[in-house]
Amino acid sequence: MSVEILDGETIRSFVEDEEAFNFAIDLWFTDLDTNNDGRLSYVELKKEIMSLRVFEKHFGVDDNVLSHEELAQVYGGLFSSFDHDGDGVVDLEEFKAEMKKMMLAVAEGLGFLPVQMVVEEGSLLKRAVEREIAMKIAA
């Protein structure tokens, strides 16, 4: 993890750079696709969603705010948002489209003022920051 400074434009320009964004998504998708069938099952994607533990934390303190059944319902709903055609698996294009929507929503939420944020190494946010730094150095 590292602390980075970013704003909505950092993320927007990363998403709009199709080569950089697609490369990062392809790597992430391949990493999540543990059985190498070119599709993400509910189990494969659920592991990633659960690893974030967003729904199980409240101000950084473990606290089961939602019951196990409620969490399962939330995870199922999130999976459905990725599975655009409803076939029970998420292909690369569905994953890419949903991640693009999510990243642009984060960009919109951040707005134009820079913020400090802790980001995971290799995450899309970290890649967005690294791309911005590389672009500034190249200029």
mmCIF file of N, CA and C in Angstrom:
data_model
loop_
_atom_site.group_PDB
_atom_site.id
_atom_site.type_symbol
_atom_site.label_atom_id
_atom_site.label_comp_id
_atom_site.label_asym_id
_atom_site.label_seq_id
_atom_site.Cartn_x
_atom_site.Cartn_y
_atom_site.Cartn_z
ATOM 1 N N MET A 1 0.836 -1.182 0.000
ATOM 2 C CA MET A 1 0.000 0.000 0.000
ATOM 3 C C MET A 1 0.878 1.241 0.000
ATOM 4 N N SER A 2 0.321 2.282 -0.555
ATOM 5 C CA SER A 2 1.028 3.553 -0.543
ATOM 6 C C SER A 2 0.006 4.681 -0.481
ATOM 7 N N VAL A 3 0.465 5.821 -0.027
ATOM 8 C CA VAL A 3 -0.387 7.008 0.019
ATOM 9 C C VAL A 3 -0.110 7.808 -1.250
ATOM 10 N N GLU A 4 -1.155 8.086 -1.985
ATOM 11 C CA GLU A 4 -1.031 8.796 -3.256
ATOM 12 C C GLU A 4 -1.967 9.997 -3.280
ATOM 13 N N ILE A 5 -1.621 10.959 -4.110
ATOM 14 C CA ILE A 5 -2.484 12.116 -4.325
ATOM 15 C C ILE A 5 -3.110 11.965 -5.701
ATOM 16 N N LEU A 6 -4.441 12.017 -5.729
ATOM 17 C CA LEU A 6 -5.129 11.903 -7.004
ATOM 18 C C LEU A 6 -6.436 12.679 -6.974
ATOM 19 N N ASP A 7 -6.967 12.902 -8.160
ATOM 20 C CA ASP A 7 -8.259 13.568 -8.288
ATOM 21 C C ASP A 7 -9.053 12.865 -9.383
ATOM 22 N N GLY A 8 -10.223 13.350 -9.644
ATOM 23 C CA GLY A 8 -11.075 12.725 -10.644
ATOM 24 C C GLY A 8 -10.445 12.673 -12.021
ATOM 25 N N GLU A 9 -9.703 13.696 -12.378
ATOM 26 C CA GLU A 9 -9.079 13.736 -13.699
ATOM 27 C C GLU A 9 -8.011 12.656 -13.847
ATOM 28 N N THR A 10 -7.297 12.330 -12.772
ATOM 29 C CA THR A 10 -6.306 11.252 -12.802
ATOM 30 C C THR A 10 -6.972 9.954 -13.237
ATOM 31 N N ILE A 11 -8.123 9.679 -12.654
ATOM 32 C CA ILE A 11 -8.845 8.438 -12.943
ATOM 33 C C ILE A 11 -9.486 8.502 -14.327
ATOM 34 N N ARG A 12 -10.126 9.618 -14.643
ATOM 35 C CA ARG A 12 -10.789 9.769 -15.941
ATOM 36 C C ARG A 12 -9.801 9.594 -17.095
ATOM 37 N N SER A 13 -8.649 10.218 -16.991
ATOM 38 C CA SER A 13 -7.684 10.125 -18.090
ATOM 39 C C SER A 13 -7.128 8.706 -18.209
ATOM 40 N N PHE A 14 -7.016 7.992 -17.096
ATOM 41 C CA PHE A 14 -6.575 6.590 -17.123
ATOM 42 C C PHE A 14 -7.611 5.725 -17.849
ATOM 43 N N VAL A 15 -8.872 5.911 -17.516
ATOM 44 C CA VAL A 15 -9.941 5.134 -18.145
ATOM 45 C C VAL A 15 -10.032 5.458 -19.636
ATOM 46 N N GLU A 16 -9.841 6.713 -19.991
ATOM 47 C CA GLU A 16 -9.920 7.121 -21.393
ATOM 48 C C GLU A 16 -8.723 6.644 -22.217
ATOM 49 N N ASP A 17 -7.614 6.346 -21.551
ATOM 50 C CA ASP A 17 -6.452 5.773 -22.229
ATOM 51 C C ASP A 17 -6.713 4.276 -22.380
ATOM 52 N N GLU A 18 -7.372 3.909 -23.484
ATOM 53 C CA GLU A 18 -7.828 2.533 -23.659
ATOM 54 C C GLU A 18 -6.706 1.513 -23.551
ATOM 55 N N GLU A 19 -5.543 1.840 -24.061
ATOM 56 C CA GLU A 19 -4.429 0.889 -23.999
ATOM 57 C C GLU A 19 -4.031 0.605 -22.548
ATOM 58 N N ALA A 20 -3.850 1.644 -21.761
ATOM 59 C CA ALA A 20 -3.444 1.472 -20.358
ATOM 60 C C ALA A 20 -4.551 0.808 -19.539
ATOM 61 N N PHE A 21 -5.786 1.278 -19.717
ATOM 62 C CA PHE A 21 -6.912 0.735 -18.952
ATOM 63 C C PHE A 21 -7.152 -0.728 -19.312
ATOM 64 N N ASN A 22 -7.200 -1.036 -20.602
ATOM 65 C CA ASN A 22 -7.442 -2.415 -21.025
ATOM 66 C C ASN A 22 -6.340 -3.351 -20.561
ATOM 67 N N PHE A 23 -5.097 -2.894 -20.600
ATOM 68 C CA PHE A 23 -3.985 -3.716 -20.128
ATOM 69 C C PHE A 23 -4.164 -4.051 -18.643
ATOM 70 N N ALA A 24 -4.493 -3.043 -17.845
ATOM 71 C CA ALA A 24 -4.679 -3.261 -16.407
ATOM 72 C C ALA A 24 -5.862 -4.189 -16.136
ATOM 73 N N ILE A 25 -6.949 -4.000 -16.858
ATOM 74 C CA ILE A 25 -8.133 -4.855 -16.688
ATOM 75 C C ILE A 25 -7.823 -6.282 -17.115
ATOM 76 N N ASP A 26 -7.133 -6.442 -18.222
ATOM 77 C CA ASP A 26 -6.775 -7.787 -18.695
ATOM 78 C C ASP A 26 -5.943 -8.535 -17.655
ATOM 79 N N LEU A 27 -4.973 -7.844 -17.060
ATOM 80 C CA LEU A 27 -4.145 -8.471 -16.030
ATOM 81 C C LEU A 27 -4.976 -8.886 -14.822
ATOM 82 N N TRP A 28 -5.837 -7.992 -14.380
ATOM 83 C CA TRP A 28 -6.663 -8.261 -13.202
ATOM 84 C C TRP A 28 -7.620 -9.419 -13.479
ATOM 85 N N PHE A 29 -8.258 -9.390 -14.640
ATOM 86 C CA PHE A 29 -9.193 -10.449 -15.018
ATOM 87 C C PHE A 29 -8.478 -11.801 -15.042
ATOM 88 N N THR A 30 -7.308 -11.848 -15.649
ATOM 89 C CA THR A 30 -6.539 -13.089 -15.724
ATOM 90 C C THR A 30 -6.188 -13.598 -14.332
ATOM 91 N N ASP A 31 -5.842 -12.690 -13.449
ATOM 92 C CA ASP A 31 -5.512 -13.058 -12.070
ATOM 93 C C ASP A 31 -6.740 -13.631 -11.347
ATOM 94 N N LEU A 32 -7.908 -13.045 -11.565
ATOM 95 C CA LEU A 32 -9.133 -13.508 -10.914
ATOM 96 C C LEU A 32 -9.638 -14.824 -11.498
ATOM 97 N N ASP A 33 -9.353 -15.069 -12.763
ATOM 98 C CA ASP A 33 -9.842 -16.261 -13.460
ATOM 99 C C ASP A 33 -8.971 -17.466 -13.086
ATOM 100 N N THR A 34 -9.197 -17.993 -11.898
ATOM 101 C CA THR A 34 -8.320 -19.039 -11.350
ATOM 102 C C THR A 34 -8.387 -20.357 -12.108
ATOM 103 N N ASN A 35 -9.489 -20.646 -12.788
ATOM 104 C CA ASN A 35 -9.551 -21.899 -13.552
ATOM 105 C C ASN A 35 -9.226 -21.695 -15.040
ATOM 106 N N ASN A 36 -8.847 -20.481 -15.402
ATOM 107 C CA ASN A 36 -8.387 -20.140 -16.751
ATOM 108 C C ASN A 36 -9.371 -20.501 -17.857
ATOM 109 N N ASP A 37 -10.669 -20.310 -17.592
ATOM 110 C CA ASP A 37 -11.660 -20.611 -18.634
ATOM 111 C C ASP A 37 -12.104 -19.361 -19.389
ATOM 112 N N GLY A 38 -11.515 -18.212 -19.075
ATOM 113 C CA GLY A 38 -11.861 -16.973 -19.771
ATOM 114 C C GLY A 38 -13.139 -16.331 -19.275
ATOM 115 N N ARG A 39 -13.666 -16.819 -18.154
ATOM 116 C CA ARG A 39 -14.886 -16.278 -17.568
ATOM 117 C C ARG A 39 -14.729 -16.303 -16.048
ATOM 118 N N LEU A 40 -15.385 -15.353 -15.398
ATOM 119 C CA LEU A 40 -15.356 -15.316 -13.931
ATOM 120 C C LEU A 40 -16.662 -15.888 -13.400
ATOM 121 N N SER A 41 -16.538 -16.897 -12.566
ATOM 122 C CA SER A 41 -17.713 -17.460 -11.906
ATOM 123 C C SER A 41 -18.048 -16.589 -10.700
ATOM 124 N N TYR A 42 -19.203 -16.862 -10.126
ATOM 125 C CA TYR A 42 -19.603 -16.158 -8.905
ATOM 126 C C TYR A 42 -18.542 -16.345 -7.824
ATOM 127 N N VAL A 43 -18.039 -17.563 -7.669
ATOM 128 C CA VAL A 43 -17.049 -17.858 -6.636
ATOM 129 C C VAL A 43 -15.766 -17.064 -6.869
ATOM 130 N N GLU A 44 -15.302 -17.009 -8.125
ATOM 131 C CA GLU A 44 -14.070 -16.277 -8.429
ATOM 132 C C GLU A 44 -14.217 -14.786 -8.143
ATOM 133 N N LEU A 45 -15.321 -14.197 -8.552
ATOM 134 C CA LEU A 45 -15.511 -12.758 -8.350
ATOM 135 C C LEU A 45 -15.846 -12.444 -6.895
ATOM 136 N N LYS A 46 -16.589 -13.329 -6.252
ATOM 137 C CA LYS A 46 -16.958 -13.125 -4.847
ATOM 138 C C LYS A 46 -15.713 -13.052 -3.961
ATOM 139 N N LYS A 47 -14.706 -13.864 -4.257
ATOM 140 C CA LYS A 47 -13.464 -13.829 -3.476
ATOM 141 C C LYS A 47 -12.844 -12.435 -3.513
ATOM 142 N N GLU A 48 -12.863 -11.803 -4.671
ATOM 143 C CA GLU A 48 -12.287 -10.455 -4.798
ATOM 144 C C GLU A 48 -13.128 -9.442 -4.030
ATOM 145 N N ILE A 49 -14.431 -9.523 -4.189
ATOM 146 C CA ILE A 49 -15.324 -8.592 -3.488
ATOM 147 C C ILE A 49 -15.162 -8.758 -1.977
ATOM 148 N N MET A 50 -15.116 -10.000 -1.520
ATOM 149 C CA MET A 50 -14.986 -10.255 -0.081
ATOM 150 C C MET A 50 -13.638 -9.787 0.462
ATOM 151 N N SER A 51 -12.597 -9.870 -0.362
ATOM 152 C CA SER A 51 -11.269 -9.467 0.114
ATOM 153 C C SER A 51 -11.218 -7.983 0.454
ATOM 154 N N LEU A 52 -12.096 -7.199 -0.147
ATOM 155 C CA LEU A 52 -12.144 -5.771 0.142
ATOM 156 C C LEU A 52 -12.743 -5.496 1.518
ATOM 157 N N ARG A 53 -13.596 -6.387 1.991
ATOM 158 C CA ARG A 53 -14.232 -6.311 3.309
ATOM 159 C C ARG A 53 -14.930 -4.981 3.559
ATOM 160 N N VAL A 54 -15.386 -4.368 2.497
ATOM 161 C CA VAL A 54 -16.041 -3.064 2.607
ATOM 162 C C VAL A 54 -17.288 -3.144 3.480
ATOM 163 N N PHE A 55 -18.045 -4.204 3.326
ATOM 164 C CA PHE A 55 -19.311 -4.320 4.038
ATOM 165 C C PHE A 55 -19.147 -4.838 5.456
ATOM 166 N N GLU A 56 -17.953 -5.238 5.818
ATOM 167 C CA GLU A 56 -17.727 -5.813 7.134
ATOM 168 C C GLU A 56 -16.953 -4.870 8.045
ATOM 169 N N LYS A 57 -16.701 -3.676 7.606
ATOM 170 C CA LYS A 57 -15.929 -2.729 8.412
ATOM 171 C C LYS A 57 -16.729 -1.460 8.612
ATOM 172 N N HIS A 58 -16.531 -0.886 9.763
ATOM 173 C CA HIS A 58 -17.162 0.384 10.077
ATOM 174 C C HIS A 58 -16.088 1.254 10.702
ATOM 175 N N PHE A 59 -15.623 2.220 9.960
ATOM 176 C CA PHE A 59 -14.533 3.097 10.404
ATOM 177 C C PHE A 59 -13.305 2.295 10.819
ATOM 178 N N GLY A 60 -13.014 1.227 10.052
ATOM 179 C CA GLY A 60 -11.800 0.463 10.277
ATOM 180 C C GLY A 60 -11.874 -0.549 11.397
ATOM 181 N N VAL A 61 -13.016 -0.708 12.017
ATOM 182 C CA VAL A 61 -13.164 -1.665 13.105
ATOM 183 C C VAL A 61 -14.092 -2.775 12.647
ATOM 184 N N ASP A 62 -13.642 -4.040 12.791
ATOM 185 C CA ASP A 62 -14.508 -5.147 12.404
ATOM 186 C C ASP A 62 -15.794 -5.103 13.198
ATOM 187 N N ASP A 63 -16.877 -5.193 12.483
ATOM 188 C CA ASP A 63 -18.192 -5.160 13.109
ATOM 189 C C ASP A 63 -19.180 -5.719 12.090
ATOM 190 N N ASN A 64 -19.728 -6.870 12.379
ATOM 191 C CA ASN A 64 -20.670 -7.483 11.445
ATOM 192 C C ASN A 64 -21.966 -6.688 11.418
ATOM 193 N N VAL A 65 -21.966 -5.660 10.602
ATOM 194 C CA VAL A 65 -23.133 -4.806 10.460
ATOM 195 C C VAL A 65 -24.233 -5.575 9.732
ATOM 196 N N LEU A 66 -23.862 -6.372 8.735
ATOM 197 C CA LEU A 66 -24.816 -7.168 7.974
ATOM 198 C C LEU A 66 -24.700 -8.637 8.376
ATOM 199 N N SER A 67 -25.811 -9.344 8.373
ATOM 200 C CA SER A 67 -25.791 -10.779 8.664
ATOM 201 C C SER A 67 -25.160 -11.520 7.488
ATOM 202 N N HIS A 68 -24.847 -12.786 7.693
ATOM 203 C CA HIS A 68 -24.269 -13.603 6.632
ATOM 204 C C HIS A 68 -25.208 -13.650 5.419
ATOM 205 N N GLU A 69 -26.501 -13.780 5.667
ATOM 206 C CA GLU A 69 -27.483 -13.829 4.590
ATOM 207 C C GLU A 69 -27.553 -12.495 3.835
ATOM 208 N N GLU A 70 -27.481 -11.397 4.571
ATOM 209 C CA GLU A 70 -27.506 -10.082 3.937
ATOM 210 C C GLU A 70 -26.263 -9.859 3.088
ATOM 211 N N LEU A 71 -25.108 -10.294 3.594
ATOM 212 C CA LEU A 71 -23.873 -10.174 2.815
ATOM 213 C C LEU A 71 -23.973 -10.994 1.537
ATOM 214 N N ALA A 72 -24.500 -12.220 1.635
ATOM 215 C CA ALA A 72 -24.659 -13.077 0.455
ATOM 216 C C ALA A 72 -25.562 -12.407 -0.570
ATOM 217 N N GLN A 73 -26.597 -11.740 -0.112
ATOM 218 C CA GLN A 73 -27.510 -11.042 -1.010
ATOM 219 C C GLN A 73 -26.806 -9.867 -1.699
ATOM 220 N N VAL A 74 -26.004 -9.127 -0.945
ATOM 221 C CA VAL A 74 -25.254 -8.003 -1.518
ATOM 222 C C VAL A 74 -24.261 -8.513 -2.552
ATOM 223 N N TYR A 75 -23.507 -9.579 -2.207
ATOM 224 C CA TYR A 75 -22.529 -10.135 -3.145
ATOM 225 C C TYR A 75 -23.209 -10.636 -4.414
ATOM 226 N N GLY A 76 -24.366 -11.276 -4.256
ATOM 227 C CA GLY A 76 -25.112 -11.747 -5.419
ATOM 228 C C GLY A 76 -25.565 -10.593 -6.301
ATOM 229 N N GLY A 77 -26.008 -9.507 -5.678
ATOM 230 C CA GLY A 77 -26.412 -8.325 -6.436
ATOM 231 C C GLY A 77 -25.248 -7.689 -7.177
ATOM 232 N N LEU A 78 -24.092 -7.641 -6.526
ATOM 233 C CA LEU A 78 -22.908 -7.091 -7.194
ATOM 234 C C LEU A 78 -22.497 -7.965 -8.370
ATOM 235 N N PHE A 79 -22.543 -9.282 -8.171
ATOM 236 C CA PHE A 79 -22.205 -10.185 -9.270
ATOM 237 C C PHE A 79 -23.157 -9.955 -10.448
ATOM 238 N N SER A 80 -24.439 -9.811 -10.151
ATOM 239 C CA SER A 80 -25.430 -9.586 -11.207
ATOM 240 C C SER A 80 -25.158 -8.300 -11.981
ATOM 241 N N SER A 81 -24.628 -7.296 -11.298
ATOM 242 C CA SER A 81 -24.319 -6.040 -12.000
ATOM 243 C C SER A 81 -23.180 -6.235 -12.998
ATOM 244 N N PHE A 82 -22.302 -7.204 -12.759
ATOM 245 C CA PHE A 82 -21.231 -7.525 -13.707
ATOM 246 C C PHE A 82 -21.725 -8.432 -14.830
ATOM 247 N N ASP A 83 -22.627 -9.343 -14.495
ATOM 248 C CA ASP A 83 -23.124 -10.346 -15.447
ATOM 249 C C ASP A 83 -24.243 -9.745 -16.292
ATOM 250 N N HIS A 84 -23.866 -8.935 -17.262
ATOM 251 C CA HIS A 84 -24.826 -8.177 -18.058
ATOM 252 C C HIS A 84 -25.821 -9.055 -18.810
ATOM 253 N N ASP A 85 -25.370 -10.197 -19.336
ATOM 254 C CA ASP A 85 -26.272 -11.040 -20.116
ATOM 255 C C ASP A 85 -26.970 -12.111 -19.280
ATOM 256 N N GLY A 86 -26.676 -12.164 -17.990
ATOM 257 C CA GLY A 86 -27.372 -13.075 -17.089
ATOM 258 C C GLY A 86 -27.079 -14.544 -17.302
ATOM 259 N N ASP A 87 -25.921 -14.861 -17.890
ATOM 260 C CA ASP A 87 -25.608 -16.267 -18.149
ATOM 261 C C ASP A 87 -24.890 -16.963 -16.982
ATOM 262 N N GLY A 88 -24.726 -16.252 -15.878
ATOM 263 C CA GLY A 88 -24.132 -16.863 -14.693
ATOM 264 C C GLY A 88 -22.622 -16.763 -14.598
ATOM 265 N N VAL A 89 -21.993 -16.151 -15.591
ATOM 266 C CA VAL A 89 -20.547 -15.916 -15.568
ATOM 267 C C VAL A 89 -20.273 -14.519 -16.119
ATOM 268 N N VAL A 90 -19.090 -13.998 -15.803
ATOM 269 C CA VAL A 90 -18.699 -12.660 -16.263
ATOM 270 C C VAL A 90 -17.538 -12.825 -17.233
ATOM 271 N N ASP A 91 -17.739 -12.395 -18.481
ATOM 272 C CA ASP A 91 -16.642 -12.453 -19.437
ATOM 273 C C ASP A 91 -15.824 -11.169 -19.357
ATOM 274 N N LEU A 92 -14.739 -11.142 -20.088
ATOM 275 C CA LEU A 92 -13.816 -10.001 -20.024
ATOM 276 C C LEU A 92 -14.508 -8.696 -20.400
ATOM 277 N N GLU A 93 -15.329 -8.702 -21.423
ATOM 278 C CA GLU A 93 -15.987 -7.461 -21.856
ATOM 279 C C GLU A 93 -16.965 -6.955 -20.799
ATOM 280 N N GLU A 94 -17.695 -7.867 -20.157
ATOM 281 C CA GLU A 94 -18.612 -7.459 -19.091
ATOM 282 C C GLU A 94 -17.825 -6.871 -17.921
ATOM 283 N N PHE A 95 -16.727 -7.528 -17.573
ATOM 284 C CA PHE A 95 -15.882 -7.073 -16.465
ATOM 285 C C PHE A 95 -15.318 -5.691 -16.773
ATOM 286 N N LYS A 96 -14.819 -5.540 -17.987
ATOM 287 C CA LYS A 96 -14.231 -4.266 -18.416
ATOM 288 C C LYS A 96 -15.270 -3.146 -18.369
ATOM 289 N N ALA A 97 -16.457 -3.410 -18.882
ATOM 290 C CA ALA A 97 -17.511 -2.395 -18.918
ATOM 291 C C ALA A 97 -17.917 -1.973 -17.511
ATOM 292 N N GLU A 98 -18.065 -2.938 -16.618
ATOM 293 C CA GLU A 98 -18.490 -2.605 -15.255
ATOM 294 C C GLU A 98 -17.388 -1.870 -14.498
ATOM 295 N N MET A 99 -16.132 -2.271 -14.678
ATOM 296 C CA MET A 99 -15.022 -1.591 -14.012
ATOM 297 C C MET A 99 -14.865 -0.167 -14.540
ATOM 298 N N LYS A 100 -15.130 0.019 -15.816
ATOM 299 C CA LYS A 100 -15.078 1.371 -16.375
ATOM 300 C C LYS A 100 -16.131 2.246 -15.713
ATOM 301 N N LYS A 101 -17.358 1.727 -15.577
ATOM 302 C CA LYS A 101 -18.420 2.475 -14.906
ATOM 303 C C LYS A 101 -18.028 2.803 -13.464
ATOM 304 N N MET A 102 -17.470 1.837 -12.771
ATOM 305 C CA MET A 102 -17.090 2.056 -11.370
ATOM 306 C C MET A 102 -15.978 3.079 -11.248
ATOM 307 N N MET A 103 -14.978 2.982 -12.101
ATOM 308 C CA MET A 103 -13.869 3.939 -12.039
ATOM 309 C C MET A 103 -14.347 5.352 -12.359
ATOM 310 N N LEU A 104 -15.222 5.487 -13.336
ATOM 311 C CA LEU A 104 -15.745 6.812 -13.667
ATOM 312 C C LEU A 104 -16.630 7.354 -12.545
ATOM 313 N N ALA A 105 -17.319 6.481 -11.832
ATOM 314 C CA ALA A 105 -18.110 6.913 -10.673
ATOM 315 C C ALA A 105 -17.194 7.409 -9.555
ATOM 316 N N VAL A 106 -16.068 6.725 -9.352
ATOM 317 C CA VAL A 106 -15.089 7.177 -8.358
ATOM 318 C C VAL A 106 -14.539 8.540 -8.773
ATOM 319 N N ALA A 107 -14.224 8.690 -10.056
ATOM 320 C CA ALA A 107 -13.708 9.968 -10.565
ATOM 321 C C ALA A 107 -14.711 11.084 -10.323
ATOM 322 N N GLU A 108 -15.972 10.809 -10.604
ATOM 323 C CA GLU A 108 -17.020 11.806 -10.391
ATOM 324 C C GLU A 108 -17.118 12.178 -8.916
ATOM 325 N N GLY A 109 -17.029 11.172 -8.056
ATOM 326 C CA GLY A 109 -17.115 11.414 -6.619
ATOM 327 C C GLY A 109 -15.943 12.232 -6.086
ATOM 328 N N LEU A 110 -14.754 11.999 -6.631
ATOM 329 C CA LEU A 110 -13.584 12.751 -6.182
ATOM 330 C C LEU A 110 -13.618 14.191 -6.655
ATOM 331 N N GLY A 111 -14.148 14.398 -7.842
ATOM 332 C CA GLY A 111 -14.197 15.757 -8.378
ATOM 333 C C GLY A 111 -12.829 16.235 -8.815
ATOM 334 N N PHE A 112 -12.629 17.549 -8.754
ATOM 335 C CA PHE A 112 -11.398 18.138 -9.285
ATOM 336 C C PHE A 112 -10.362 18.473 -8.212
ATOM 337 N N LEU A 113 -10.724 18.366 -6.945
ATOM 338 C CA LEU A 113 -9.762 18.677 -5.894
ATOM 339 C C LEU A 113 -8.927 17.454 -5.541
ATOM 340 N N PRO A 114 -7.618 17.592 -5.484
ATOM 341 C CA PRO A 114 -6.762 16.447 -5.148
ATOM 342 C C PRO A 114 -6.982 15.982 -3.707
ATOM 343 N N VAL A 115 -6.936 14.670 -3.520
ATOM 344 C CA VAL A 115 -7.060 14.084 -2.193
ATOM 345 C C VAL A 115 -5.934 13.072 -1.997
ATOM 346 N N GLN A 116 -5.545 12.888 -0.742
ATOM 347 C CA GLN A 116 -4.603 11.826 -0.410
ATOM 348 C C GLN A 116 -5.403 10.573 -0.135
ATOM 349 N N MET A 117 -4.921 9.451 -0.676
ATOM 350 C CA MET A 117 -5.657 8.208 -0.537
ATOM 351 C C MET A 117 -4.663 7.057 -0.407
ATOM 352 N N VAL A 118 -4.974 6.113 0.443
ATOM 353 C CA VAL A 118 -4.177 4.893 0.544
ATOM 354 C C VAL A 118 -4.667 3.960 -0.549
ATOM 355 N N VAL A 119 -3.757 3.521 -1.403
ATOM 356 C CA VAL A 119 -4.117 2.626 -2.503
ATOM 357 C C VAL A 119 -3.253 1.376 -2.469
ATOM 358 N N GLU A 120 -3.831 0.278 -2.917
ATOM 359 C CA GLU A 120 -3.132 -1.008 -2.987
ATOM 360 C C GLU A 120 -2.175 -1.017 -4.168
ATOM 361 N N GLU A 121 -1.022 -1.629 -3.988
ATOM 362 C CA GLU A 121 -0.085 -1.809 -5.094
ATOM 363 C C GLU A 121 -0.773 -2.657 -6.164
ATOM 364 N N GLY A 122 -0.642 -2.255 -7.415
ATOM 365 C CA GLY A 122 -1.227 -3.000 -8.508
ATOM 366 C C GLY A 122 -2.705 -2.732 -8.746
ATOM 367 N N SER A 123 -3.349 -1.936 -7.879
ATOM 368 C CA SER A 123 -4.772 -1.644 -8.064
ATOM 369 C C SER A 123 -4.959 -0.687 -9.241
ATOM 370 N N LEU A 124 -6.192 -0.573 -9.685
ATOM 371 C CA LEU A 124 -6.467 0.353 -10.785
ATOM 372 C C LEU A 124 -6.164 1.792 -10.386
ATOM 373 N N LEU A 125 -6.453 2.153 -9.146
ATOM 374 C CA LEU A 125 -6.144 3.516 -8.699
ATOM 375 C C LEU A 125 -4.634 3.756 -8.700
ATOM 376 N N LYS A 126 -3.877 2.778 -8.250
ATOM 377 C CA LYS A 126 -2.409 2.910 -8.246
ATOM 378 C C LYS A 126 -1.897 3.031 -9.682
ATOM 379 N N ARG A 127 -2.461 2.231 -10.577
ATOM 380 C CA ARG A 127 -2.044 2.303 -11.981
ATOM 381 C C ARG A 127 -2.389 3.658 -12.597
ATOM 382 N N ALA A 128 -3.513 4.227 -12.194
ATOM 383 C CA ALA A 128 -3.901 5.545 -12.688
ATOM 384 C C ALA A 128 -2.890 6.599 -12.245
ATOM 385 N N VAL A 129 -2.475 6.527 -10.987
ATOM 386 C CA VAL A 129 -1.485 7.468 -10.461
ATOM 387 C C VAL A 129 -0.147 7.279 -11.178
ATOM 388 N N GLU A 130 0.283 6.026 -11.338
ATOM 389 C CA GLU A 130 1.554 5.757 -12.011
ATOM 390 C C GLU A 130 1.536 6.259 -13.449
ATOM 391 N N ARG A 131 0.406 6.102 -14.127
ATOM 392 C CA ARG A 131 0.281 6.597 -15.498
ATOM 393 C C ARG A 131 0.416 8.110 -15.531
ATOM 394 N N GLU A 132 -0.254 8.789 -14.595
ATOM 395 C CA GLU A 132 -0.194 10.248 -14.542
ATOM 396 C C GLU A 132 1.242 10.716 -14.302
ATOM 397 N N ILE A 133 1.952 10.068 -13.400
ATOM 398 C CA ILE A 133 3.350 10.433 -13.120
ATOM 399 C C ILE A 133 4.204 10.238 -14.367
ATOM 400 N N ALA A 134 4.026 9.095 -15.041
ATOM 401 C CA ALA A 134 4.796 8.815 -16.263
ATOM 402 C C ALA A 134 4.510 9.846 -17.348
ATOM 403 N N MET A 135 3.261 10.262 -17.462
ATOM 404 C CA MET A 135 2.898 11.266 -18.467
ATOM 405 C C MET A 135 3.563 12.610 -18.166
ATOM 406 N N LYS A 136 3.646 12.979 -16.881
ATOM 407 C CA LYS A 136 4.279 14.237 -16.500
ATOM 408 C C LYS A 136 5.776 14.195 -16.756
ATOM 409 N N ILE A 137 6.382 13.052 -16.476
ATOM 410 C CA ILE A 137 7.827 12.912 -16.706
ATOM 411 C C ILE A 137 8.127 12.983 -18.209
ATOM 412 N N ALA A 138 7.269 12.354 -19.015
ATOM 413 C CA ALA A 138 7.479 12.332 -20.464
ATOM 414 C C ALA A 138 7.257 13.702 -21.110
ATOM 415 N N ALA A 139 6.497 14.558 -20.462
ATOM 416 C CA ALA A 139 6.153 15.868 -21.052
ATOM 417 C C ALA A 139 7.283 16.847 -21.036
#
